[in-house]
């Protein structure tokens, strides 16, 4: 049998793999994407899993980082059939006493909600948002470009000046709770920051959690938390259409089992049938770092120190997600929650601290903090008229919820928490679809043990510590092999950063200055891993 040959082989058709493939195809490369699952998309999938006519997103649902990512905006997916919708309000955080803080794209509405908790907090919110608007573009460019982001960082420094840059750096290293306390007197605005920080796997009391809360809150204020019309899968469909229009090929149900290496260079992959597929220029892997380095590359090609560091790689917390088909809108008693696409509930600030503390200790939180999505409120195309397609997820310690009895008890806790803020919720349930850690990993093997971020978002595994101490780049110690998944900088969520960085590195390696580029990267890797 003859060996197939492409310029690049991409392992995995998650959004990062598809972003990388699109950018390489834009450069005129022949690209093959191999995907283990029967459908592309990874954690960005939509199916009718609860009841006929209800389109439920299996994992990712709202896409704030997609909306602001220079990578995703540059692909112009709207030209390939993608369109977006917004809920009337971006987000609501319901406190246990049924007070409700609201984040809206209308800053006056957000400010008024903050002022209900403490007069003057609305003005403080406007000030925080004005700071965001001033630094938005250079900051986003710094976040989504290969590490170190020298040019974007210089532009950001020119915008802020040294004094403000130092204060911005300090702000982003704070715990989310502390950030809220420094800016606001009332619990409402503090919870809009802390609740968004809790989208990550780290506690609101951990150093570095502020950056997640601040970033998501400011993006929500700026552009909202949009959703693709028809479901998250439409984002993937647009990426696929764009790629195939440029000659790229995707094969689903066809895993890559091994990266073929010769002389320290990636030469291609072996597919699930044992057939070699040659890559003339690059292999890009949209898989978790432990999968690439621990399973797909023979250990003799990897530095022993990298493999030793990999033994300390930390996954993010596991996840339990429930989707529902509801016969009507959720009967929230807090009026501010009724028009919000995303809702946080089950905890105030002290509750968020207790929730994070339990996860750190490996205990299942007694009172789960929930992220809840009202998808038909955001996009009427998700379910029949008068109904609601909804979901909720919560973090749990790794290794738990792997037996059905444990999972059923957690679902009962989740629904009890919702019922407390929306009496009659259970009576609306027409269908339910439950995914614990094992089920999430079954539909996307990249969600190892129910981890949805490709590794912890804690500060010790970010930037040049991601996935292990190193260069913070897509380049690996194997020449022409690039890590394109969320284990690489800048990490999880749907923004395409890791995929784009891998594609840029592959293009640089194959360019006119490629040999010099390889020499510099090789020397840097030897210094790191010797």
Short mmCIF file of C-alpha atoms in Angstrom, two decimals:
data_model
loop_
_atom_site.label_atom_id
_atom_site.label_comp_id
_atom_site.label_asym_id
_atom_site.label_seq_id
_atom_site.Cartn_x
_atom_site.Cartn_y
_atom_site.Cartn_z
CA UNK A 1 0.00 0.00 0.00
CA UNK A 2 1.39 3.41 -0.97
CA UNK A 3 1.90 6.00 1.77
CA UNK A 4 -0.28 9.09 1.58
CA UNK A 5 1.59 12.38 1.71
CA UNK A 6 0.38 15.82 2.84
CA UNK A 7 2.19 18.99 3.78
CA UNK A 8 0.70 18.77 7.27
CA UNK A 9 -1.20 16.24 9.30
CA UNK A 10 -3.35 17.59 12.13
CA UNK A 11 -4.29 15.18 14.91
CA UNK A 12 -7.75 16.00 16.24
CA UNK A 13 -10.68 17.94 14.78
CA UNK A 14 -11.47 19.97 17.86
CA UNK A 15 -11.75 23.69 17.28
CA UNK A 16 -8.00 24.21 17.79
CA UNK A 17 -7.13 21.53 15.27
CA UNK A 18 -9.55 23.03 12.74
CA UNK A 19 -8.19 26.53 13.33
CA UNK A 20 -4.65 25.29 12.74
CA UNK A 21 -5.70 23.41 9.61
CA UNK A 22 -7.47 26.48 8.22
CA UNK A 23 -4.44 28.72 8.71
CA UNK A 24 -2.15 26.20 7.02
CA UNK A 25 -4.60 25.79 4.14
CA UNK A 26 -4.66 29.59 3.81
CA UNK A 27 -0.90 29.38 3.25
CA UNK A 28 -1.44 26.90 0.40
CA UNK A 29 -0.52 23.75 2.31
CA UNK A 30 -2.22 20.43 1.72
CA UNK A 31 -3.73 19.44 5.06
CA UNK A 32 -5.26 16.25 6.44
CA UNK A 33 -7.10 16.27 9.78
CA UNK A 34 -7.53 12.91 11.52
CA UNK A 35 -10.27 12.66 14.13
CA UNK A 36 -10.97 9.69 16.40
CA UNK A 37 -14.66 10.49 16.93
CA UNK A 38 -17.35 10.02 14.33
CA UNK A 39 -17.97 13.78 14.17
CA UNK A 40 -15.64 16.78 14.27
CA UNK A 41 -15.79 19.34 17.03
CA UNK A 42 -14.49 17.71 20.19
CA UNK A 43 -16.06 19.63 23.07
CA UNK A 44 -17.94 21.92 20.68
CA UNK A 45 -20.87 19.73 19.66
CA UNK A 46 -24.66 19.98 19.47
CA UNK A 47 -27.13 17.08 19.43
CA UNK A 48 -30.74 16.27 20.23
CA UNK A 49 -29.97 14.32 23.39
CA UNK A 50 -32.87 15.27 25.69
CA UNK A 51 -36.04 15.31 23.58
CA UNK A 52 -36.99 15.75 19.90
CA UNK A 53 -36.66 19.33 18.76
CA UNK A 54 -34.31 20.33 21.60
CA UNK A 55 -30.77 21.14 20.46
CA UNK A 56 -28.41 20.78 23.41
CA UNK A 57 -24.72 21.70 23.42
CA UNK A 58 -22.75 18.76 24.79
CA UNK A 59 -20.05 20.92 26.39
CA UNK A 60 -19.16 24.46 25.26
CA UNK A 61 -22.22 26.68 24.96
CA UNK A 62 -21.41 30.41 25.30
CA UNK A 63 -18.50 31.96 23.42
CA UNK A 64 -17.24 35.27 24.83
CA UNK A 65 -13.60 34.53 24.05
CA UNK A 66 -14.49 33.47 20.51
CA UNK A 67 -16.12 36.86 20.01
CA UNK A 68 -12.98 38.83 20.93
CA UNK A 69 -10.24 36.45 19.78
CA UNK A 70 -8.16 38.01 16.99
CA UNK A 71 -7.63 34.47 15.72
CA UNK A 72 -11.32 33.65 15.33
CA UNK A 73 -12.25 37.08 14.02
CA UNK A 74 -9.54 36.76 11.40
CA UNK A 75 -11.12 33.59 10.01
CA UNK A 76 -14.34 35.48 9.13
CA UNK A 77 -16.54 32.49 9.84
CA UNK A 78 -19.64 34.61 9.28
CA UNK A 79 -18.75 34.36 5.57
CA UNK A 80 -19.17 30.59 5.96
CA UNK A 81 -22.64 30.50 7.46
CA UNK A 82 -22.02 31.26 11.14
CA UNK A 83 -24.33 33.74 12.85
CA UNK A 84 -24.68 34.81 16.46
CA UNK A 85 -27.46 35.54 18.95
CA UNK A 86 -27.57 37.14 22.40
CA UNK A 87 -29.83 36.77 25.39
CA UNK A 88 -31.44 40.02 26.62
CA UNK A 89 -28.92 40.06 29.47
CA UNK A 90 -25.47 38.51 29.53
CA UNK A 91 -25.35 37.04 33.02
CA UNK A 92 -27.09 37.00 36.38
CA UNK A 93 -25.73 35.86 39.74
CA UNK A 94 -28.46 34.76 42.15
CA UNK A 95 -27.53 34.94 45.81
CA UNK A 96 -28.94 32.42 48.29
CA UNK A 97 -31.28 35.15 49.64
CA UNK A 98 -32.63 35.63 46.06
CA UNK A 99 -31.01 38.99 45.43
CA UNK A 100 -29.61 39.09 41.92
CA UNK A 101 -26.68 40.90 40.29
CA UNK A 102 -27.06 41.45 36.55
CA UNK A 103 -24.40 41.91 33.86
CA UNK A 104 -25.76 43.46 30.68
CA UNK A 105 -24.22 44.76 27.47
CA UNK A 106 -25.99 47.98 28.45
CA UNK A 107 -23.51 49.41 30.94
CA UNK A 108 -26.18 51.57 32.55
CA UNK A 109 -28.16 48.44 33.41
CA UNK A 110 -25.07 46.76 34.87
CA UNK A 111 -24.19 49.88 36.84
CA UNK A 112 -27.73 50.19 38.19
CA UNK A 113 -27.60 46.57 39.37
CA UNK A 114 -24.26 47.19 41.11
CA UNK A 115 -25.67 50.31 42.78
CA UNK A 116 -28.56 48.29 44.24
CA UNK A 117 -26.00 46.51 46.41
CA UNK A 118 -23.92 49.59 47.27
CA UNK A 119 -24.38 53.14 45.96
CA UNK A 120 -21.28 54.17 44.06
CA UNK A 121 -20.45 50.69 42.79
CA UNK A 122 -22.01 51.57 39.43
CA UNK A 123 -19.49 54.37 38.94
CA UNK A 124 -16.68 52.01 40.01
CA UNK A 125 -17.87 49.49 37.41
CA UNK A 126 -17.85 52.16 34.69
CA UNK A 127 -14.29 53.05 35.68
CA UNK A 128 -13.14 49.43 35.51
CA UNK A 129 -14.76 49.05 32.10
CA UNK A 130 -13.17 52.26 30.82
CA UNK A 131 -9.78 50.80 31.74
CA UNK A 132 -10.65 47.67 29.75
CA UNK A 133 -11.67 49.68 26.71
CA UNK A 134 -8.39 51.55 26.77
CA UNK A 135 -6.18 48.44 26.77
CA UNK A 136 -8.49 45.93 25.05
CA UNK A 137 -6.76 45.48 21.70
CA UNK A 138 -3.10 45.32 22.79
CA UNK A 139 -4.03 43.08 25.72
CA UNK A 140 -5.97 40.61 23.56
CA UNK A 141 -3.18 40.54 21.01
CA UNK A 142 -0.70 39.80 23.79
CA UNK A 143 -2.92 37.02 25.14
CA UNK A 144 -3.43 35.18 21.86
CA UNK A 145 0.01 35.35 20.27
CA UNK A 146 2.96 33.00 20.81
CA UNK A 147 4.92 33.42 24.02
CA UNK A 148 6.68 35.74 24.67
CA UNK A 149 4.32 38.33 23.12
CA UNK A 150 7.02 40.96 22.61
CA UNK A 151 5.34 43.30 20.12
CA UNK A 152 1.88 43.27 21.74
CA UNK A 153 3.48 43.78 25.15
CA UNK A 154 5.38 46.81 23.85
CA UNK A 155 2.14 48.25 22.43
CA UNK A 156 0.38 47.62 25.73
CA UNK A 157 3.20 49.32 27.63
CA UNK A 158 3.00 52.34 25.31
CA UNK A 159 -0.74 52.53 25.96
CA UNK A 160 -0.53 52.27 29.74
CA UNK A 161 2.86 53.67 30.65
CA UNK A 162 5.13 51.98 33.17
CA UNK A 163 3.21 53.04 36.28
CA UNK A 164 -0.18 51.79 35.11
CA UNK A 165 1.36 48.64 33.60
CA UNK A 166 2.77 47.71 36.99
CA UNK A 167 -0.61 48.23 38.62
CA UNK A 168 -2.34 46.22 35.91
CA UNK A 169 0.12 43.36 36.43
CA UNK A 170 -0.54 43.46 40.17
CA UNK A 171 -4.30 43.46 39.59
CA UNK A 172 -4.13 40.38 37.41
CA UNK A 173 -2.19 38.39 40.02
CA UNK A 174 -4.79 39.01 42.74
CA UNK A 175 -7.34 36.53 44.01
CA UNK A 176 -10.75 37.33 42.54
CA UNK A 177 -12.19 37.99 45.98
CA UNK A 178 -9.49 40.57 46.70
CA UNK A 179 -9.99 42.30 43.34
CA UNK A 180 -13.67 42.75 44.11
CA UNK A 181 -12.95 44.07 47.59
CA UNK A 182 -10.49 46.66 46.23
CA UNK A 183 -12.98 48.07 43.72
CA UNK A 184 -16.46 47.61 45.17
CA UNK A 185 -18.30 48.00 48.46
CA UNK A 186 -21.28 45.77 47.65
CA UNK A 187 -21.56 42.07 47.01
CA UNK A 188 -23.27 42.39 43.62
CA UNK A 189 -20.35 43.71 41.57
CA UNK A 190 -17.92 41.57 43.57
CA UNK A 191 -19.91 38.49 42.59
CA UNK A 192 -19.93 39.45 38.91
CA UNK A 193 -16.14 39.20 39.07
CA UNK A 194 -15.87 36.22 41.42
CA UNK A 195 -18.57 34.17 39.68
CA UNK A 196 -16.82 34.59 36.34
CA UNK A 197 -13.52 33.61 37.97
CA UNK A 198 -15.23 30.40 39.08
CA UNK A 199 -15.58 29.39 35.41
CA UNK A 200 -11.99 28.25 35.88
CA UNK A 201 -10.97 25.39 38.16
CA UNK A 202 -9.25 27.55 40.77
CA UNK A 203 -10.69 29.07 43.91
CA UNK A 204 -11.68 32.73 44.08
CA UNK A 205 -9.16 32.94 46.94
CA UNK A 206 -6.24 31.73 44.81
CA UNK A 207 -3.66 34.13 43.41
CA UNK A 208 -4.28 34.68 39.71
CA UNK A 209 -8.01 33.97 39.79
CA UNK A 210 -8.76 37.69 39.33
CA UNK A 211 -7.61 37.64 35.72
CA UNK A 212 -10.32 35.15 34.77
CA UNK A 213 -13.09 37.01 36.54
CA UNK A 214 -12.02 40.41 35.25
CA UNK A 215 -11.49 39.22 31.68
CA UNK A 216 -14.83 37.41 31.35
CA UNK A 217 -16.75 40.20 33.10
CA UNK A 218 -15.24 42.90 30.90
CA UNK A 219 -15.77 40.87 27.72
CA UNK A 220 -19.36 40.25 28.79
CA UNK A 221 -19.87 43.97 29.32
CA UNK A 222 -18.21 44.70 25.98
CA UNK A 223 -19.55 42.09 23.54
CA UNK A 224 -21.70 39.76 25.65
CA UNK A 225 -21.65 35.99 25.79
CA UNK A 226 -22.89 35.19 22.26
CA UNK A 227 -24.10 31.80 21.05
CA UNK A 228 -24.12 30.39 17.50
CA UNK A 229 -27.57 30.26 15.95
CA UNK A 230 -28.66 26.63 15.94
CA UNK A 231 -26.07 25.39 18.43
CA UNK A 232 -22.38 25.31 19.23
CA UNK A 233 -21.91 22.75 16.47
CA UNK A 234 -22.55 25.49 13.92
CA UNK A 235 -19.22 27.04 14.86
CA UNK A 236 -17.51 23.77 13.96
CA UNK A 237 -19.58 23.44 10.79
CA UNK A 238 -18.35 26.86 9.66
CA UNK A 239 -14.73 25.90 10.37
CA UNK A 240 -15.20 22.68 8.40
CA UNK A 241 -16.81 24.48 5.45
CA UNK A 242 -14.01 27.02 5.40
CA UNK A 243 -11.33 24.32 5.48
CA UNK A 244 -12.82 22.11 2.80
CA UNK A 245 -13.35 25.13 0.55
CA UNK A 246 -9.59 25.58 0.68
CA UNK A 247 -8.86 21.96 -0.13
CA UNK A 248 -8.34 20.64 3.38
CA UNK A 249 -9.52 17.11 4.21
CA UNK A 250 -11.06 15.77 7.43
CA UNK A 251 -11.40 12.07 8.23
CA UNK A 252 -13.59 11.19 11.20
CA UNK A 253 -13.56 7.79 12.87
CA UNK A 254 -9.89 7.67 11.92
CA UNK A 255 -7.56 8.17 14.90
CA UNK A 256 -3.87 8.86 14.75
CA UNK A 257 -2.23 6.42 17.14
CA UNK A 258 1.45 7.32 16.81
CA UNK A 259 3.66 10.17 15.71
CA UNK A 260 6.34 8.79 13.42
CA UNK A 261 9.77 10.25 14.21
CA UNK A 262 13.11 9.75 12.48
CA UNK A 263 16.33 11.54 13.31
CA UNK A 264 14.54 13.73 15.85
CA UNK A 265 12.05 14.99 13.25
CA UNK A 266 8.32 14.29 12.98
CA UNK A 267 7.75 12.52 9.66
CA UNK A 268 4.03 11.79 9.89
CA UNK A 269 1.60 9.63 11.83
CA UNK A 270 0.25 6.11 11.92
CA UNK A 271 -3.52 5.89 11.65
CA UNK A 272 -5.87 3.51 13.44
CA UNK A 273 -5.50 0.93 10.69
CA UNK A 274 -1.75 0.91 11.10
CA UNK A 275 -1.13 2.84 7.89
CA UNK A 276 1.54 5.53 7.79
CA UNK A 277 0.57 9.03 6.62
CA UNK A 278 3.53 11.21 5.76
CA UNK A 279 3.75 14.89 6.62
CA UNK A 280 6.25 16.77 4.47
CA UNK A 281 6.34 19.87 6.66
CA UNK A 282 4.63 19.42 10.03
CA UNK A 283 2.53 17.36 12.42
CA UNK A 284 0.21 19.35 14.68
CA UNK A 285 -1.45 17.65 17.64
CA UNK A 286 -4.73 18.96 19.06
CA UNK A 287 -4.56 16.54 21.98
CA UNK A 288 -3.67 16.93 25.68
CA UNK A 289 0.04 17.14 26.40
CA UNK A 290 0.06 13.90 28.45
CA UNK A 291 -1.53 12.11 25.49
CA UNK A 292 1.00 13.43 22.99
CA UNK A 293 4.11 12.95 25.11
CA UNK A 294 2.96 9.96 27.12
CA UNK A 295 1.31 7.86 24.41
CA UNK A 296 1.91 9.07 20.85
CA UNK A 297 5.64 9.86 20.79
CA UNK A 298 8.16 7.17 21.63
CA UNK A 299 10.00 8.19 24.83
CA UNK A 300 13.45 7.92 23.26
CA UNK A 301 12.68 11.07 21.26
CA UNK A 302 11.81 13.15 24.32
CA UNK A 303 14.09 14.68 26.97
CA UNK A 304 13.96 12.75 30.22
CA UNK A 305 13.45 15.99 32.11
CA UNK A 306 10.30 16.77 30.10
CA UNK A 307 8.92 13.34 30.92
CA UNK A 308 9.79 13.90 34.58
CA UNK A 309 7.99 17.27 34.53
CA UNK A 310 5.02 15.64 32.84
CA UNK A 311 4.61 13.47 35.92
CA UNK A 312 3.73 16.68 37.79
CA UNK A 313 1.26 17.90 35.17
CA UNK A 314 -1.97 18.88 36.91
CA UNK A 315 -5.37 18.37 35.33
CA UNK A 316 -8.19 20.76 36.08
CA UNK A 317 -11.14 19.63 38.17
CA UNK A 318 -13.65 17.16 36.80
CA UNK A 319 -17.07 18.27 35.61
CA UNK A 320 -20.66 17.11 35.87
CA UNK A 321 -23.04 18.54 33.27
CA UNK A 322 -26.80 18.09 32.96
CA UNK A 323 -28.90 19.11 29.96
CA UNK A 324 -32.67 19.45 30.16
CA UNK A 325 -35.62 19.76 27.84
CA UNK A 326 -38.05 21.99 29.72
CA UNK A 327 -41.72 22.47 28.89
CA UNK A 328 -41.52 26.19 29.69
CA UNK A 329 -39.23 29.01 30.83
CA UNK A 330 -37.40 28.52 34.12
CA UNK A 331 -39.58 30.05 36.90
CA UNK A 332 -36.89 32.12 38.57
CA UNK A 333 -38.16 34.12 41.51
CA UNK A 334 -35.33 36.63 40.94
CA UNK A 335 -36.61 38.77 38.08
CA UNK A 336 -33.09 39.66 36.94
CA UNK A 337 -32.37 36.04 36.06
CA UNK A 338 -35.23 35.60 33.61
CA UNK A 339 -33.56 37.25 30.65
CA UNK A 340 -29.98 36.18 31.30
CA UNK A 341 -28.28 33.67 29.06
CA UNK A 342 -25.84 32.53 31.74
CA UNK A 343 -26.79 32.28 35.41
CA UNK A 344 -24.58 31.66 38.44
CA UNK A 345 -26.32 30.23 41.48
CA UNK A 346 -25.83 28.25 44.63
CA UNK A 347 -23.24 30.45 46.34
CA UNK A 348 -22.42 33.93 47.56
CA UNK A 349 -18.79 34.98 48.04
CA UNK A 350 -18.31 32.86 51.14
CA UNK A 351 -20.01 29.99 49.36
CA UNK A 352 -17.60 30.33 46.42
CA UNK A 353 -14.69 30.16 48.87
CA UNK A 354 -16.14 27.05 50.50
CA UNK A 355 -16.77 25.49 47.10
CA UNK A 356 -13.18 26.09 45.96
CA UNK A 357 -11.79 24.89 49.28
CA UNK A 358 -13.67 21.61 49.06
CA UNK A 359 -12.32 20.97 45.55
CA UNK A 360 -8.76 21.63 46.71
CA UNK A 361 -9.21 19.06 49.48
CA UNK A 362 -10.62 16.49 47.04
CA UNK A 363 -14.09 16.59 48.56
CA UNK A 364 -17.37 16.89 46.72
CA UNK A 365 -18.80 20.30 47.71
CA UNK A 366 -21.86 19.98 49.92
CA UNK A 367 -23.50 22.92 48.11
CA UNK A 368 -22.57 22.94 44.41
CA UNK A 369 -21.91 26.24 42.66
CA UNK A 370 -23.71 26.04 39.31
CA UNK A 371 -23.21 27.63 35.94
CA UNK A 372 -26.61 27.50 34.26
CA UNK A 373 -27.43 28.18 30.61
CA UNK A 374 -30.78 29.25 29.19
CA UNK A 375 -30.17 28.45 25.55
CA UNK A 376 -33.61 29.15 24.08
CA UNK A 377 -33.60 32.50 25.89
CA UNK A 378 -30.38 33.19 23.97
CA UNK A 379 -31.38 31.56 20.68
CA UNK A 380 -35.03 30.69 19.90
CA UNK A 381 -33.84 28.09 17.38
CA UNK A 382 -32.81 25.73 20.20
CA UNK A 383 -36.24 24.29 21.13
CA UNK A 384 -39.96 24.38 20.23
CA UNK A 385 -41.88 27.62 20.95
CA UNK A 386 -42.71 28.15 24.60
CA UNK A 387 -40.05 25.69 25.83
CA UNK A 388 -36.48 26.02 27.05
CA UNK A 389 -33.30 24.07 26.31
CA UNK A 390 -31.20 24.43 29.46
CA UNK A 391 -28.09 23.05 31.08
CA UNK A 392 -26.02 23.35 34.22
CA UNK A 393 -22.56 22.20 35.15
CA UNK A 394 -20.46 22.13 38.28
CA UNK A 395 -16.92 21.15 39.16
CA UNK A 396 -16.16 18.07 41.24
CA UNK A 397 -12.87 16.53 42.40
CA UNK A 398 -11.16 14.20 39.97
CA UNK A 399 -11.88 10.53 40.52
CA UNK A 400 -15.38 11.08 41.88
CA UNK A 401 -18.75 10.69 40.12
CA UNK A 402 -17.51 7.69 38.16
CA UNK A 403 -20.29 5.43 39.44
CA UNK A 404 -23.90 5.96 38.46
CA UNK A 405 -25.13 6.13 42.05
CA UNK A 406 -22.71 8.97 42.86
CA UNK A 407 -23.64 10.76 39.66
CA UNK A 408 -27.37 10.46 40.36
CA UNK A 409 -26.87 11.96 43.82
CA UNK A 410 -24.98 14.88 42.30
CA UNK A 411 -27.76 15.46 39.75
CA UNK A 412 -30.27 15.52 42.60
CA UNK A 413 -28.14 18.15 44.39
CA UNK A 414 -27.95 20.20 41.20
CA UNK A 415 -31.71 20.13 40.66
CA UNK A 416 -32.38 20.90 44.33
CA UNK A 417 -30.15 23.98 44.05
CA UNK A 418 -32.06 25.19 40.99
CA UNK A 419 -35.43 24.43 42.58
CA UNK A 420 -34.53 26.65 45.54
CA UNK A 421 -34.27 29.66 43.20
CA UNK A 422 -36.91 28.50 40.70
CA UNK A 423 -39.75 26.64 42.49
CA UNK A 424 -41.48 24.31 40.05
CA UNK A 425 -38.36 23.74 37.94
CA UNK A 426 -38.51 19.95 38.34
CA UNK A 427 -42.12 19.90 37.09
CA UNK A 428 -40.97 21.34 33.74
CA UNK A 429 -38.46 18.57 32.97
CA UNK A 430 -39.43 16.61 29.83
CA UNK A 431 -36.03 15.07 29.27
CA UNK A 432 -32.64 14.94 30.92
CA UNK A 433 -29.16 14.07 29.65
CA UNK A 434 -26.40 13.57 32.22
CA UNK A 435 -22.66 13.63 31.60
CA UNK A 436 -20.26 12.85 34.41
CA UNK A 437 -16.48 12.73 33.96
CA UNK A 438 -16.58 9.37 32.17
CA UNK A 439 -19.35 10.40 29.80
CA UNK A 440 -17.61 13.65 28.89
CA UNK A 441 -14.41 11.77 28.10
CA UNK A 442 -16.39 9.24 26.07
CA UNK A 443 -17.70 11.84 23.64
CA UNK A 444 -14.38 13.73 23.57
CA UNK A 445 -11.26 11.79 24.63
CA UNK A 446 -9.50 15.12 25.13
CA UNK A 447 -11.66 15.75 28.20
CA UNK A 448 -9.56 13.36 30.27
CA UNK A 449 -11.35 12.49 33.50
CA UNK A 450 -13.90 15.23 32.84
CA UNK A 451 -11.28 18.02 32.67
CA UNK A 452 -12.53 20.69 30.27
CA UNK A 453 -9.53 23.07 30.18
CA UNK A 454 -6.66 20.81 29.13
CA UNK A 455 -4.97 21.22 32.51
CA UNK A 456 -5.38 23.44 35.53
CA UNK A 457 -5.69 27.18 35.03
CA UNK A 458 -3.69 27.83 38.21
CA UNK A 459 -0.80 30.23 37.83
CA UNK A 460 1.83 27.49 38.23
CA UNK A 461 0.67 25.99 34.91
CA UNK A 462 0.23 29.09 32.77
CA UNK A 463 2.42 31.04 30.33
CA UNK A 464 5.88 29.37 30.12
CA UNK A 465 4.79 26.80 32.72
CA UNK A 466 2.17 25.40 30.32
CA UNK A 467 2.02 22.44 29.95
CA UNK A 468 5.32 22.03 31.81
CA UNK A 469 8.17 24.48 32.49
CA UNK A 470 9.50 25.37 29.07
CA UNK A 471 9.20 27.90 26.29
CA UNK A 472 5.45 28.47 26.50
CA UNK A 473 5.26 27.82 22.76
CA UNK A 474 3.68 25.26 20.46
CA UNK A 475 7.12 23.95 19.48
CA UNK A 476 8.06 20.62 21.03
CA UNK A 477 11.48 18.98 21.46
CA UNK A 478 10.70 16.97 18.32
CA UNK A 479 11.43 19.03 15.21
CA UNK A 480 8.31 19.83 13.14
CA UNK A 481 5.93 18.50 15.83
CA UNK A 482 3.70 21.13 17.41
CA UNK A 483 1.29 21.00 20.35
CA UNK A 484 -1.97 22.60 19.18
CA UNK A 485 -4.41 21.75 21.99
CA UNK A 486 -5.57 23.56 25.11
CA UNK A 487 -2.70 22.10 27.15
CA UNK A 488 -0.56 24.67 25.36
CA UNK A 489 -0.48 28.43 25.95
CA UNK A 490 -2.85 30.33 26.09
CA UNK A 491 -4.94 27.42 27.40
CA UNK A 492 -8.55 26.35 27.41
CA UNK A 493 -11.81 27.90 26.13
CA UNK A 494 -12.84 28.40 22.52
CA UNK A 495 -10.55 31.11 21.18
CA UNK A 496 -8.29 29.17 18.80
CA UNK A 497 -5.08 30.48 20.38
CA UNK A 498 -3.23 27.16 20.74
CA UNK A 499 -4.19 26.05 17.24
CA UNK A 500 -3.15 29.35 15.69
CA UNK A 501 0.15 29.40 17.58
CA UNK A 502 0.93 25.89 16.35
CA UNK A 503 0.15 26.85 12.77
CA UNK A 504 2.34 29.97 13.00
CA UNK A 505 5.21 27.92 14.41
CA UNK A 506 4.85 25.33 11.65
CA UNK A 507 4.87 28.05 8.99
CA UNK A 508 7.95 29.65 10.54
CA UNK A 509 9.77 26.31 10.62
CA UNK A 510 8.97 25.66 6.97
CA UNK A 511 9.80 29.22 5.83
CA UNK A 512 12.92 30.73 4.32
CA UNK A 513 14.45 31.22 7.75
CA UNK A 514 13.26 27.84 8.98
CA UNK A 515 16.67 26.34 9.67
CA UNK A 516 17.63 29.30 11.81
CA UNK A 517 14.29 29.14 13.57
CA UNK A 518 14.83 25.44 14.29
CA UNK A 519 18.33 26.10 15.61
CA UNK A 520 17.09 28.76 18.05
CA UNK A 521 14.17 26.63 19.27
CA UNK A 522 16.40 23.57 19.58
CA UNK A 523 18.99 25.45 21.62
CA UNK A 524 16.30 26.88 23.88
CA UNK A 525 14.78 23.45 24.45
CA UNK A 526 18.16 21.96 25.26
CA UNK A 527 18.72 24.70 27.83
CA UNK A 528 15.33 24.04 29.41
CA UNK A 529 15.47 20.24 29.47
CA UNK A 530 19.16 19.42 29.92
#
